[in-house]
Short mmCIF file of C-alpha atoms in Angstrom, two decimals:
data_model
loop_
_atom_site.label_atom_id
_atom_site.label_comp_id
_atom_site.label_asym_id
_atom_site.label_seq_id
_atom_site.Cartn_x
_atom_site.Cartn_y
_atom_site.Cartn_z
CA MET C 1 -35.58 10.54 -12.46
CA SER C 2 -38.32 12.95 -11.40
CA SER C 3 -38.20 14.63 -8.01
CA SER C 4 -40.59 15.98 -5.46
CA PRO C 5 -40.12 18.67 -2.80
CA SER C 6 -39.15 15.93 -0.34
CA THR C 7 -36.53 14.30 -2.59
CA PRO C 8 -33.21 14.33 -0.70
CA LEU C 9 -30.04 15.67 -2.26
CA LEU C 10 -27.16 13.21 -1.89
CA ASP C 11 -23.43 13.81 -2.18
CA ALA C 12 -20.74 11.40 -3.38
CA GLY C 13 -20.20 10.01 0.11
CA VAL C 14 -23.34 7.86 -0.03
CA ILE C 15 -21.94 5.67 -2.83
CA ASN C 16 -19.67 3.65 -0.55
CA ARG C 17 -21.74 4.12 2.58
CA CYS C 18 -23.61 1.31 4.30
CA ARG C 19 -27.12 1.13 2.85
CA HIS C 20 -28.75 0.97 6.29
CA ARG C 21 -26.77 3.98 7.45
CA VAL C 22 -28.16 5.94 4.50
CA HIS C 23 -31.64 4.96 5.66
CA LEU C 24 -30.98 6.03 9.26
CA GLU C 25 -29.49 9.34 8.22
CA HIS C 26 -32.62 10.20 6.23
CA ASP C 27 -35.24 8.70 8.54
CA PRO C 28 -36.93 11.55 10.45
CA GLU C 29 -37.96 9.12 13.20
CA ALA C 30 -34.46 7.74 13.82
CA VAL C 31 -32.86 8.81 17.09
CA ARG C 32 -29.68 10.65 16.18
CA PRO C 33 -26.63 9.24 18.01
CA GLU C 34 -24.38 11.38 20.15
CA VAL C 35 -21.05 11.31 18.36
CA PRO C 36 -18.08 11.60 20.73
CA ALA C 37 -14.96 13.41 19.64
CA ASP C 38 -12.83 11.20 17.43
CA PRO C 39 -9.21 12.43 17.47
CA ALA C 40 -8.22 10.01 14.71
CA ALA C 41 -11.00 11.26 12.42
CA GLU C 42 -10.09 14.86 13.22
CA GLN C 43 -6.50 14.05 12.37
CA ARG C 44 -7.47 12.56 9.02
CA ARG C 45 -9.53 15.66 8.19
CA ALA C 46 -6.65 17.92 9.17
CA ASP C 47 -4.23 15.88 7.05
CA ARG C 48 -6.53 16.05 4.04
CA ALA C 49 -6.99 19.80 4.46
CA ALA C 50 -3.24 20.38 4.75
CA HIS C 51 -2.56 18.25 1.67
CA LEU C 52 -5.26 20.08 -0.29
CA ALA C 53 -3.78 23.46 0.66
CA THR C 54 -0.29 22.32 -0.34
CA VAL C 55 -1.37 21.10 -3.77
CA LEU C 56 -3.45 24.20 -4.47
CA GLY C 57 -0.47 26.31 -3.43
CA VAL C 58 1.72 24.57 -6.02
CA LEU C 59 -0.93 25.03 -8.70
CA SER C 60 -1.43 28.69 -7.79
CA GLU C 61 2.30 29.31 -8.07
CA ARG C 62 2.46 27.56 -11.45
CA PHE C 63 -0.73 28.84 -13.08
CA GLY C 64 -1.28 32.16 -11.34
CA ALA C 65 -4.31 34.04 -12.61
CA GLN C 66 -5.47 31.01 -14.60
CA LEU C 67 -6.58 29.45 -11.29
CA ALA C 68 -9.73 30.90 -9.72
CA GLU C 69 -11.51 29.91 -6.51
CA GLY C 70 -15.06 28.73 -7.09
CA GLY C 71 -16.90 28.14 -3.82
CA PRO C 72 -20.69 28.10 -3.46
CA ASP C 73 -21.12 31.55 -5.00
CA GLY C 74 -18.48 31.75 -7.70
CA THR C 75 -18.33 28.35 -9.37
CA LEU C 76 -21.14 28.85 -11.87
CA ASP C 77 -19.81 32.29 -12.86
CA ALA C 78 -16.33 30.83 -13.34
CA LEU C 79 -17.77 28.10 -15.55
CA ARG C 80 -19.60 30.66 -17.65
CA GLU C 81 -16.46 32.75 -18.00
CA GLY C 82 -14.41 29.75 -19.11
CA VAL C 83 -11.78 30.04 -16.35
CA ALA C 84 -8.93 27.59 -17.00
CA LEU C 85 -8.82 26.06 -13.51
CA ILE C 86 -11.44 26.33 -10.76
CA SER C 87 -10.53 25.24 -7.23
CA GLY C 88 -13.05 24.41 -4.51
CA ALA C 89 -15.82 24.07 -7.07
CA VAL C 90 -19.31 23.73 -5.58
CA LEU C 91 -21.53 22.63 -8.44
CA PRO C 92 -25.22 23.54 -8.65
CA ALA C 93 -27.46 20.86 -7.14
CA ASP C 94 -29.20 18.63 -9.66
CA ARG C 95 -32.60 18.50 -7.98
CA ASP C 96 -34.13 16.33 -10.68
CA ALA C 97 -31.55 13.62 -10.01
CA GLY C 98 -31.27 14.21 -6.24
CA ARG C 99 -27.59 15.00 -6.54
CA ARG C 100 -25.33 17.63 -4.98
CA GLY C 101 -21.61 17.96 -4.41
CA SER C 102 -18.31 19.67 -4.83
CA VAL C 103 -14.99 18.84 -6.46
CA PRO C 104 -11.55 20.12 -5.47
CA LEU C 105 -10.58 21.11 -8.99
CA LEU C 106 -12.13 21.62 -12.41
CA ILE C 107 -9.97 22.11 -15.49
CA ARG C 108 -11.10 23.48 -18.81
CA THR C 109 -10.24 21.43 -21.87
CA GLY C 110 -11.53 22.57 -25.20
CA GLU C 111 -15.24 23.24 -24.87
CA GLY C 112 -15.83 21.88 -21.39
CA TYR C 113 -14.49 20.83 -18.01
CA LEU C 114 -13.06 17.71 -16.38
CA PRO C 115 -13.16 16.99 -12.61
CA VAL C 116 -9.95 16.39 -10.65
CA LEU C 117 -9.78 15.03 -7.10
CA ILE C 118 -6.97 15.85 -4.64
CA ALA C 119 -6.65 12.68 -2.57
CA HIS C 120 -4.64 12.06 0.59
CA HIS C 121 -3.42 8.63 -0.49
CA ARG C 122 -1.01 7.23 -3.04
CA ILE C 123 -2.58 6.65 -6.43
CA THR C 124 0.09 4.66 -8.29
CA ASP C 125 2.57 1.85 -7.73
CA PRO C 126 5.74 0.92 -9.62
CA GLY C 127 4.78 -0.68 -12.91
CA GLU C 128 3.47 0.61 -16.20
CA GLY C 129 0.27 1.51 -17.99
CA ALA C 130 -1.17 4.34 -15.88
CA ARG C 131 -2.37 7.41 -17.76
CA THR C 132 -0.51 10.27 -16.09
CA ALA C 133 0.67 13.80 -16.70
CA PRO C 134 3.06 15.98 -14.67
CA LEU C 135 1.27 18.08 -12.08
CA THR C 136 2.31 21.46 -13.44
CA SER C 137 1.84 20.68 -17.13
CA PRO C 138 -1.22 21.32 -19.31
CA TRP C 139 -2.49 17.94 -18.14
CA TYR C 140 -5.27 17.36 -20.62
CA ARG C 141 -2.92 17.79 -23.57
CA CYS C 142 0.03 15.64 -22.50
CA ALA C 143 -1.48 12.76 -20.56
CA GLY C 144 0.15 9.57 -21.79
CA THR C 145 0.89 5.99 -20.83
CA ASP C 146 3.40 6.04 -17.99
CA PRO C 147 6.18 3.43 -18.40
CA HIS C 148 7.03 3.60 -14.68
CA ARG C 149 3.64 3.56 -12.92
CA LYS C 150 0.51 1.49 -12.71
CA ALA C 151 -2.72 2.76 -11.21
CA ARG C 152 -3.63 1.65 -7.69
CA ALA C 153 -7.07 0.10 -7.30
CA HIS C 154 -8.91 2.99 -5.64
CA SER C 155 -12.48 2.31 -6.75
CA GLY C 156 -13.76 5.06 -4.47
CA ASP C 157 -11.85 7.68 -6.48
CA GLN C 158 -13.52 6.60 -9.69
CA LEU C 159 -16.98 6.63 -8.12
CA ARG C 160 -16.44 10.12 -6.71
CA LEU C 161 -15.30 11.27 -10.16
CA ALA C 162 -18.42 9.74 -11.69
CA HIS C 163 -20.56 11.73 -9.24
CA ALA C 164 -18.75 14.93 -10.19
CA TRP C 165 -19.11 14.08 -13.88
CA ARG C 166 -22.87 13.65 -13.60
CA LEU C 167 -23.13 17.00 -11.83
CA LEU C 168 -21.03 18.64 -14.54
CA GLU C 169 -23.25 17.09 -17.20
CA ALA C 170 -26.30 18.59 -15.53
CA THR C 171 -24.75 22.07 -15.74
CA GLY C 172 -23.96 21.62 -19.42
CA TYR C 173 -20.26 22.29 -18.86
CA ALA C 174 -18.86 18.75 -19.00
CA ALA C 175 -16.14 18.25 -21.61
CA PRO C 176 -17.44 16.56 -24.76
CA GLY C 177 -16.56 12.93 -25.42
CA ARG C 178 -16.04 10.09 -22.99
CA ALA C 179 -16.49 10.65 -19.26
CA ARG C 180 -13.07 11.25 -17.71
CA GLY C 181 -11.57 12.51 -14.49
CA GLY C 182 -8.23 12.89 -12.76
CA VAL C 183 -6.73 12.35 -9.31
CA ILE C 184 -3.77 14.07 -7.67
CA GLY C 185 -2.43 11.81 -4.93
CA LEU C 186 -0.27 12.06 -1.86
CA ASP C 187 2.99 12.47 -3.77
CA ALA C 188 1.42 15.34 -5.75
CA ASP C 189 3.74 14.89 -8.72
CA VAL C 190 1.32 13.67 -11.39
CA VAL C 191 -2.34 13.64 -12.31
CA LEU C 192 -3.68 10.11 -12.82
CA TRP C 193 -6.43 10.05 -15.43
CA HIS C 194 -9.34 7.61 -15.38
CA ASP C 195 -11.60 6.71 -18.28
CA LEU C 196 -14.93 6.33 -16.49
CA GLU C 197 -16.46 4.55 -19.48
CA ALA C 198 -13.79 1.84 -19.77
CA ALA C 199 -15.10 -1.66 -19.00
CA THR C 200 -12.56 -2.33 -16.25
CA TRP C 201 -14.93 -3.28 -13.42
CA PRO C 202 -16.07 -6.81 -12.52
CA GLY C 203 -18.53 -8.21 -15.01
CA GLY C 204 -17.35 -5.83 -17.71
CA HIS C 205 -18.99 -2.84 -16.04
CA THR C 206 -17.73 0.71 -16.25
CA ALA C 207 -17.16 3.00 -13.29
CA LEU C 208 -19.93 5.26 -14.57
CA ALA C 209 -22.44 2.40 -14.80
CA GLU C 210 -21.47 1.12 -11.35
CA TYR C 211 -21.95 4.60 -9.95
CA ASP C 212 -25.35 5.02 -11.57
CA THR C 213 -26.57 1.71 -10.12
CA ARG C 214 -25.34 2.49 -6.62
CA PHE C 215 -26.62 6.04 -6.62
CA ALA C 216 -30.10 4.99 -7.74
CA ASP C 217 -30.15 2.44 -4.92
CA ARG C 218 -29.04 4.96 -2.28
CA LEU C 219 -31.54 7.54 -3.51
CA ALA C 220 -34.38 5.02 -3.27
CA ILE C 221 -33.30 4.23 0.30
CA ALA C 222 -33.01 7.88 1.26
CA ASN C 223 -36.47 8.79 -0.05
CA GLY C 224 -38.04 5.83 1.74
CA SER C 225 -39.05 3.79 -1.28
CA ARG C 226 -36.61 0.95 -0.53
CA ASP C 227 -36.27 -0.88 2.80
CA THR C 228 -33.02 -1.84 4.51
CA ALA C 229 -31.99 -3.75 7.62
CA PRO C 230 -28.80 -3.60 9.71
CA SER C 231 -25.99 -6.04 9.00
CA ARG C 232 -22.50 -6.07 10.48
CA ILE C 233 -19.78 -5.12 7.99
CA MET C 234 -16.24 -3.73 8.25
CA ALA C 235 -17.49 -0.12 8.20
CA CYS C 236 -19.43 -0.69 11.43
CA ARG C 237 -16.27 -0.18 13.47
CA ARG C 238 -16.32 3.57 12.83
CA CYS C 239 -20.01 4.16 12.31
CA PRO C 240 -21.79 6.48 14.80
CA TRP C 241 -24.94 4.37 14.43
CA TRP C 242 -23.22 1.10 15.40
CA SER C 243 -24.43 1.05 19.00
CA GLN C 244 -28.03 1.12 17.78
CA CYS C 245 -27.46 -1.47 15.07
CA SER C 246 -25.42 -3.68 17.39
CA GLU C 247 -28.19 -3.74 19.96
CA GLN C 248 -30.74 -4.70 17.33
CA LEU C 249 -28.50 -7.35 15.74
CA THR C 250 -27.67 -8.90 19.12
CA GLU C 251 -31.33 -8.99 20.08
CA GLN C 252 -32.11 -10.70 16.78
CA ARG C 253 -28.99 -12.89 17.11
CA ASP C 254 -28.30 -11.96 13.51
CA VAL C 255 -26.04 -14.20 11.50
CA SER C 256 -23.83 -11.28 10.40
CA LEU C 257 -22.36 -11.14 13.92
CA VAL C 258 -20.31 -14.25 13.14
CA THR C 259 -19.88 -14.09 9.35
CA SER C 260 -18.66 -11.59 6.76
CA GLY C 261 -21.08 -9.27 5.02
CA ASN C 262 -21.31 -11.23 1.76
CA ASP C 263 -21.60 -14.59 3.57
CA ALA C 264 -24.36 -13.19 5.79
CA ASP C 265 -26.32 -12.00 2.74
CA GLN C 266 -26.06 -15.45 1.15
CA LEU C 267 -27.13 -17.21 4.34
CA ARG C 268 -30.16 -14.95 4.77
CA ALA C 269 -31.13 -15.54 1.16
CA ALA C 270 -31.08 -19.27 1.91
CA GLY C 271 -33.27 -18.80 4.97
CA VAL C 272 -30.56 -18.97 7.65
CA ARG C 273 -31.03 -15.68 9.45
CA THR C 274 -29.90 -16.23 13.04
CA ILE C 275 -26.81 -17.49 14.80
CA ASP C 276 -28.95 -20.20 16.38
CA GLU C 277 -30.14 -21.46 13.00
CA LEU C 278 -26.58 -21.48 11.68
CA ALA C 279 -25.26 -23.24 14.79
CA ALA C 280 -27.95 -25.93 14.46
CA THR C 281 -26.84 -26.72 10.90
CA HIS C 282 -24.90 -29.95 10.50
CA TYR C 283 -21.27 -29.66 9.41
CA THR C 284 -21.95 -31.82 6.35
CA ALA C 285 -24.95 -29.79 5.21
CA ARG C 286 -25.08 -27.81 1.99
CA ILE C 287 -26.78 -24.45 1.68
CA GLU C 288 -27.77 -23.46 -1.83
CA GLY C 289 -26.08 -20.31 -3.01
CA PHE C 290 -23.59 -20.15 -0.14
CA THR C 291 -20.00 -19.83 -1.39
CA GLY C 292 -18.20 -19.35 1.95
CA GLN C 293 -16.63 -21.91 4.28
CA LEU C 294 -19.81 -23.38 5.79
CA ARG C 295 -18.13 -25.63 8.35
CA GLU C 296 -16.19 -22.70 9.77
CA ALA C 297 -19.25 -20.46 9.77
CA ILE C 298 -21.18 -23.08 11.73
CA ALA C 299 -18.31 -23.44 14.21
CA LEU C 300 -18.13 -19.65 14.69
CA ALA C 301 -21.85 -19.59 15.42
CA ARG C 302 -21.42 -22.34 18.01
CA ALA C 303 -18.41 -20.53 19.52
CA TRP C 304 -20.45 -17.32 19.79
CA LEU C 305 -23.23 -19.16 21.61
CA ALA C 306 -20.63 -20.70 23.94
CA ASP C 307 -19.04 -17.24 24.50
CA ALA C 308 -15.71 -18.61 23.24
CA THR C 309 -13.50 -15.92 21.67
CA VAL C 310 -11.08 -18.41 20.07
CA ILE C 311 -11.43 -22.10 19.17
CA ARG C 312 -9.09 -24.52 17.43
CA LYS C 313 -9.68 -25.78 13.92
CA VAL C 314 -6.58 -28.03 13.96
CA GLY C 315 -5.74 -31.03 16.07
CA GLU C 316 -2.51 -29.58 17.44
CA VAL C 317 -1.56 -25.90 17.40
CA GLN C 318 1.95 -25.30 16.12
CA VAL C 319 4.05 -22.19 15.70
CA PRO C 320 7.63 -22.05 14.37
CA ARG C 321 10.13 -21.42 17.19
CA ALA C 322 13.89 -20.78 17.36
CA ASP C 323 16.79 -20.50 19.80
CA VAL C 324 16.85 -16.73 19.35
CA GLU C 325 13.67 -14.80 18.59
CA VAL C 326 12.90 -11.20 17.72
CA ASP C 327 9.40 -9.73 17.73
CA VAL C 328 9.05 -6.78 15.38
CA ASP C 329 6.40 -4.07 15.23
CA MET C 330 6.50 -1.03 12.95
CA GLU C 331 4.66 2.25 13.49
CA SER C 332 3.84 4.35 10.43
CA PHE C 333 2.12 7.65 9.86
CA GLY C 334 -0.37 6.95 7.08
CA ASP C 335 1.39 6.90 3.72
CA ALA C 336 4.03 9.38 4.88
CA GLY C 337 6.46 6.75 6.16
CA ALA C 338 7.51 4.44 9.01
CA TYR C 339 8.88 6.35 11.98
CA LEU C 340 9.50 3.51 14.47
CA TRP C 341 10.76 -0.07 14.32
CA GLY C 342 10.41 -1.77 17.69
CA CYS C 343 12.19 -5.08 18.39
CA LEU C 344 12.04 -7.47 21.33
CA LEU C 345 15.06 -9.80 21.58
CA THR C 346 14.64 -13.03 23.59
CA GLY C 347 16.22 -16.47 23.74
CA GLU C 348 19.80 -17.74 23.96
CA PRO C 349 22.49 -15.18 24.84
CA ILE C 350 24.42 -13.84 21.84
CA GLY C 351 26.26 -10.89 23.38
CA ILE C 352 23.51 -8.37 22.57
CA GLU C 353 21.38 -7.05 25.40
CA PRO C 354 18.01 -8.82 25.41
CA GLY C 355 14.78 -6.89 25.71
CA TYR C 356 13.15 -4.03 23.84
CA HIS C 357 15.12 -2.05 21.25
CA PRO C 358 13.38 0.86 19.46
CA PHE C 359 14.72 2.57 16.32
CA ALA C 360 12.89 5.82 15.70
CA THR C 361 12.91 9.18 14.01
CA TRP C 362 11.08 12.08 15.64
CA ASP C 363 11.45 14.37 12.64
CA PRO C 364 7.94 14.96 11.22
CA LEU C 365 7.38 12.70 8.25
CA PRO C 366 8.11 12.74 5.40
CA SER C 367 11.77 13.14 6.38
CA GLY C 368 15.09 11.79 5.21
CA ASP C 369 15.81 10.88 8.83
CA GLU C 370 13.39 7.98 8.36
CA GLY C 371 16.09 6.38 6.20
CA ARG C 372 18.65 6.77 8.98
CA SER C 373 16.41 5.10 11.58
CA PHE C 374 15.58 2.23 9.22
CA ALA C 375 19.25 1.65 8.40
CA GLU C 376 20.07 1.52 12.13
CA PHE C 377 17.25 -0.96 12.68
CA TRP C 378 18.46 -3.16 9.83
CA ALA C 379 22.08 -3.03 11.02
CA TRP C 380 21.05 -4.17 14.52
CA PHE C 381 18.74 -6.82 13.09
CA SER C 382 21.45 -8.12 10.76
CA GLU C 383 23.95 -8.27 13.61
CA VAL C 384 21.55 -10.43 15.62
CA ARG C 385 21.20 -12.80 12.67
CA ARG C 386 24.96 -12.87 12.08
CA ARG C 387 25.75 -13.77 15.69
CA CYS C 388 23.14 -16.50 15.66
CA ALA C 389 24.72 -18.00 12.56
CA GLU C 390 28.21 -17.82 14.12
CA ARG C 391 27.05 -19.60 17.28
CA GLY C 392 24.95 -22.20 15.49
CA PHE C 393 21.67 -20.88 16.94
CA SER C 394 18.45 -20.98 14.96
CA PHE C 395 16.77 -17.58 14.47
CA ARG C 396 13.28 -16.35 13.70
CA ALA C 397 11.57 -12.97 13.70
CA TYR C 398 7.84 -12.46 14.20
CA CYS C 399 5.26 -9.82 13.35
CA TYR C 400 1.48 -9.68 13.38
CA ASN C 401 0.09 -9.24 9.87
CA GLU C 402 3.16 -8.83 7.71
CA ARG C 403 1.56 -6.66 5.03
CA ALA C 404 2.33 -3.43 6.87
CA GLU C 405 5.88 -4.38 7.88
CA ASN C 406 6.69 -5.81 4.44
CA ARG C 407 5.51 -2.64 2.73
CA TRP C 408 8.01 -0.45 4.56
CA LEU C 409 10.74 -3.11 4.68
CA LEU C 410 10.73 -3.15 0.88
CA SER C 411 10.09 0.53 0.19
CA SER C 412 12.69 1.97 2.59
CA PRO C 413 15.71 0.80 0.53
CA GLU C 414 13.99 2.10 -2.60
CA ARG C 415 13.27 5.53 -1.11
CA PHE C 416 16.58 6.02 0.74
CA PRO C 417 19.22 4.22 -1.35
CA ASP C 418 22.01 6.69 -0.48
CA VAL C 419 21.72 6.40 3.31
CA ALA C 420 24.80 4.80 4.89
CA GLY C 421 24.15 1.19 5.83
CA MET C 422 20.96 0.91 3.79
CA PRO C 423 20.43 -2.68 2.54
CA GLY C 424 19.47 -3.45 -1.01
CA GLN C 425 15.86 -4.28 -1.75
CA ALA C 426 16.85 -7.76 -2.98
CA GLN C 427 18.54 -8.47 0.36
CA VAL C 428 15.43 -7.46 2.26
CA ARG C 429 13.22 -9.49 -0.03
CA ARG C 430 15.32 -12.62 0.53
CA PHE C 431 14.75 -12.28 4.27
CA ILE C 432 11.00 -11.70 3.88
CA GLU C 433 10.68 -14.81 1.72
CA SER C 434 12.74 -16.98 4.11
CA ASP C 435 11.40 -19.15 6.93
CA GLN C 436 13.06 -16.79 9.41
CA TRP C 437 10.20 -14.28 8.95
CA VAL C 438 6.99 -15.52 10.59
CA ASP C 439 3.60 -13.82 10.35
CA LEU C 440 1.72 -14.74 13.54
CA TYR C 441 -1.51 -13.41 12.05
CA ALA C 442 -1.25 -16.11 9.37
CA CYS C 443 -0.57 -18.72 12.07
CA VAL C 444 -3.68 -17.61 13.96
CA SER C 445 -5.81 -17.55 10.80
CA GLU C 446 -4.72 -21.05 9.78
CA GLN C 447 -5.27 -22.69 13.17
CA PHE C 448 -8.02 -20.81 14.99
CA LEU C 449 -11.53 -19.54 14.46
CA CYS C 450 -12.03 -16.21 16.19
CA ALA C 451 -15.61 -15.33 17.00
CA ARG C 452 -14.80 -11.72 17.94
CA GLY C 453 -12.19 -10.92 15.29
CA LYS C 454 -8.52 -11.75 14.69
CA GLY C 455 -6.86 -8.46 15.62
CA LEU C 456 -3.95 -8.59 18.02
CA LYS C 457 -5.92 -6.52 20.56
CA VAL C 458 -8.60 -9.27 20.52
CA VAL C 459 -6.46 -12.41 20.41
CA ALA C 460 -3.55 -11.51 22.72
CA PRO C 461 -5.83 -11.04 25.77
CA VAL C 462 -6.92 -14.67 25.32
CA ALA C 463 -3.24 -15.48 25.90
CA GLY C 464 -3.35 -13.45 29.10
CA PHE C 465 -1.72 -10.28 27.77
CA SER C 466 -2.92 -6.72 28.44
CA TRP C 467 -1.68 -3.33 27.27
CA ARG C 468 -0.57 -0.79 29.85
CA ASP C 469 -2.25 2.10 28.05
CA PRO C 470 -6.06 1.91 28.24
CA GLU C 471 -6.28 3.81 24.91
CA ALA C 472 -3.83 1.55 23.06
CA GLY C 473 -4.68 1.30 19.36
CA GLY C 474 -3.40 2.19 15.93
CA GLU C 475 -5.76 5.12 15.43
CA ASN C 476 -4.84 6.71 18.75
CA SER C 477 -1.13 6.21 18.12
CA MET C 478 -1.49 8.39 15.02
CA ARG C 479 -2.76 11.23 17.22
CA TRP C 480 0.03 10.66 19.74
CA TYR C 481 2.55 10.84 16.90
CA ARG C 482 1.21 14.19 15.67
CA GLU C 483 1.60 15.60 19.17
CA ALA C 484 4.98 13.94 19.71
CA VAL C 485 6.62 15.58 16.68
CA GLY C 486 4.60 18.82 16.57
CA TYR C 487 3.13 17.88 13.22
CA GLY C 488 2.06 20.86 11.14
CA GLY C 489 4.25 23.27 13.10
CA GLY C 490 2.65 22.68 16.48
CA GLU C 491 4.39 22.30 19.84
CA THR C 492 6.23 19.02 20.41
CA HIS C 493 5.24 16.80 23.34
CA PRO C 494 8.08 14.48 24.45
CA ASP C 495 5.72 12.69 26.85
CA GLN C 496 3.79 11.41 23.83
CA ARG C 497 7.01 9.93 22.45
CA ASP C 498 7.31 7.92 25.66
CA ARG C 499 3.68 6.89 25.29
CA ILE C 500 4.27 5.65 21.75
CA LEU C 501 7.35 3.69 22.82
CA ARG C 502 5.40 2.00 25.64
CA TYR C 503 2.61 1.16 23.24
CA ASN C 504 5.05 -0.24 20.67
CA GLU C 505 6.87 -2.26 23.33
CA ASP C 506 3.56 -3.71 24.47
CA ASP C 507 2.74 -4.68 20.89
CA VAL C 508 5.93 -6.73 20.51
CA ARG C 509 5.48 -8.25 23.97
CA ALA C 510 1.94 -9.16 22.94
CA THR C 511 3.22 -11.15 19.94
CA GLN C 512 5.75 -12.85 22.21
CA ALA C 513 3.03 -13.77 24.70
CA LEU C 514 0.77 -15.01 21.90
CA ARG C 515 3.51 -17.15 20.39
CA GLU C 516 4.41 -18.75 23.72
CA TRP C 517 0.73 -19.37 24.50
CA MET C 518 0.25 -21.00 21.10
CA SER C 519 3.17 -23.31 21.88
CA LYS C 520 1.60 -24.48 25.16
CA GLU C 521 -1.83 -23.57 26.53
CA ALA C 522 -3.62 -23.06 23.19
CA ASN C 523 -4.04 -26.80 22.72
CA GLY C 524 -6.41 -26.75 25.67
CA LEU C 525 -8.94 -24.70 23.73
CA PRO C 526 -12.04 -26.50 22.44
CA HIS C 527 -11.82 -27.88 18.92
CA LEU C 528 -14.57 -26.92 16.50
CA ASP C 529 -15.71 -30.57 16.40
CA GLU C 530 -16.30 -30.41 20.15
CA LEU C 531 -18.82 -27.58 19.95
#
């Protein structure tokens, strides 16, 4: 692709970025938004930087003088000299292709180099088939099929590696043969290797081909040769341009405000561009090319016009209830672990004090004390269930979106098997699969249409619940946790522990309020057929 003096240089971040955001960021006439401080984003950056420093420290200790720092001034010289490992590599910009970027690590193998990312997330799961090599080994020589791990589906890692590979190719220092790249994850014990030319993507595509298609699209947008328009997608929640896009979409009454990104694209392609047009569509209509749930989309459009946050899609709302009920909410710190299990006990008396019961560790994660707090939670939880069984009371426990709780319920016994009182994973799994474990998020999804989203912070206020902390939210709780435990060697703030406990207590009380509302008042909501 030829370039001109005005051709922008794009880094790997544009590949997964909203297309309209790419346009706004490169439009000289766009009014740049004022970006307020985002403690959660700052925390994520700090976590990534700390993880990067830790991994590079391990590699420096293992490889010594074989590891050289590249940077903007030394990377090309290190490549020319054939240094074995180059950290912080800033590759020369490929102005012909409009590409620039850096890569945390380059390793020399034979006559060229391979890129390696250092990612602050887990890269494998239990299973088999991943191509891995121990972190401190000569990775490129001993990478083999791992009988204990399977690769996690992190498409973004592969696309970032493809970007680095194309930059390496442009320098002439890419390793010969198939395009490859590695990732060191949060556990920092292995390098996971990806074949970027394997046809593992939908439609038989390769990661390299997918990258090339996306990059060409983003470059055309950035240089002004391809038009875009705003559309609401998941990434809008954290986008600094959202206030501008939201204003425009609301003014246009754009259909994406009530449908998912893919559904909105299909509706526009069929000529249904506004909420009003969608709302005016008959429930029995068919729209060519639309693969979503049309009746629900129409009802959401009508609910939006009626300013109704939640409407029924069932005749009678039902939620499983019991004599004794426990609401459960877990707080985790990224992939490092679960530091708090909060429980709210209500219902018939069983000789255990009703109310809120937190089980926490305030040792900075990762920490073995997490196992102790989980075992104490499980012992209390099991005692509640035992007493219910003895007294002939029915029992149920509730959470909101079980994926997070289930992850740590199942992984805690696996990670801390030697902690006193730790249950076996099979025991935990039997509970999760029983009718005693109720996911209220699933109950909401099955019985309601939510025009403003289905998060607990959106739905619980419809049931009349409000959080005491005006900044209540998962992202903010991560910042409070860092301050509470003095993460990274900082000063501890006990007041933030109290803040987290209040927030967690409000979360479990919110699920209780939602459940009770669903059992009573929710049936007074309008049904989608009434709109």
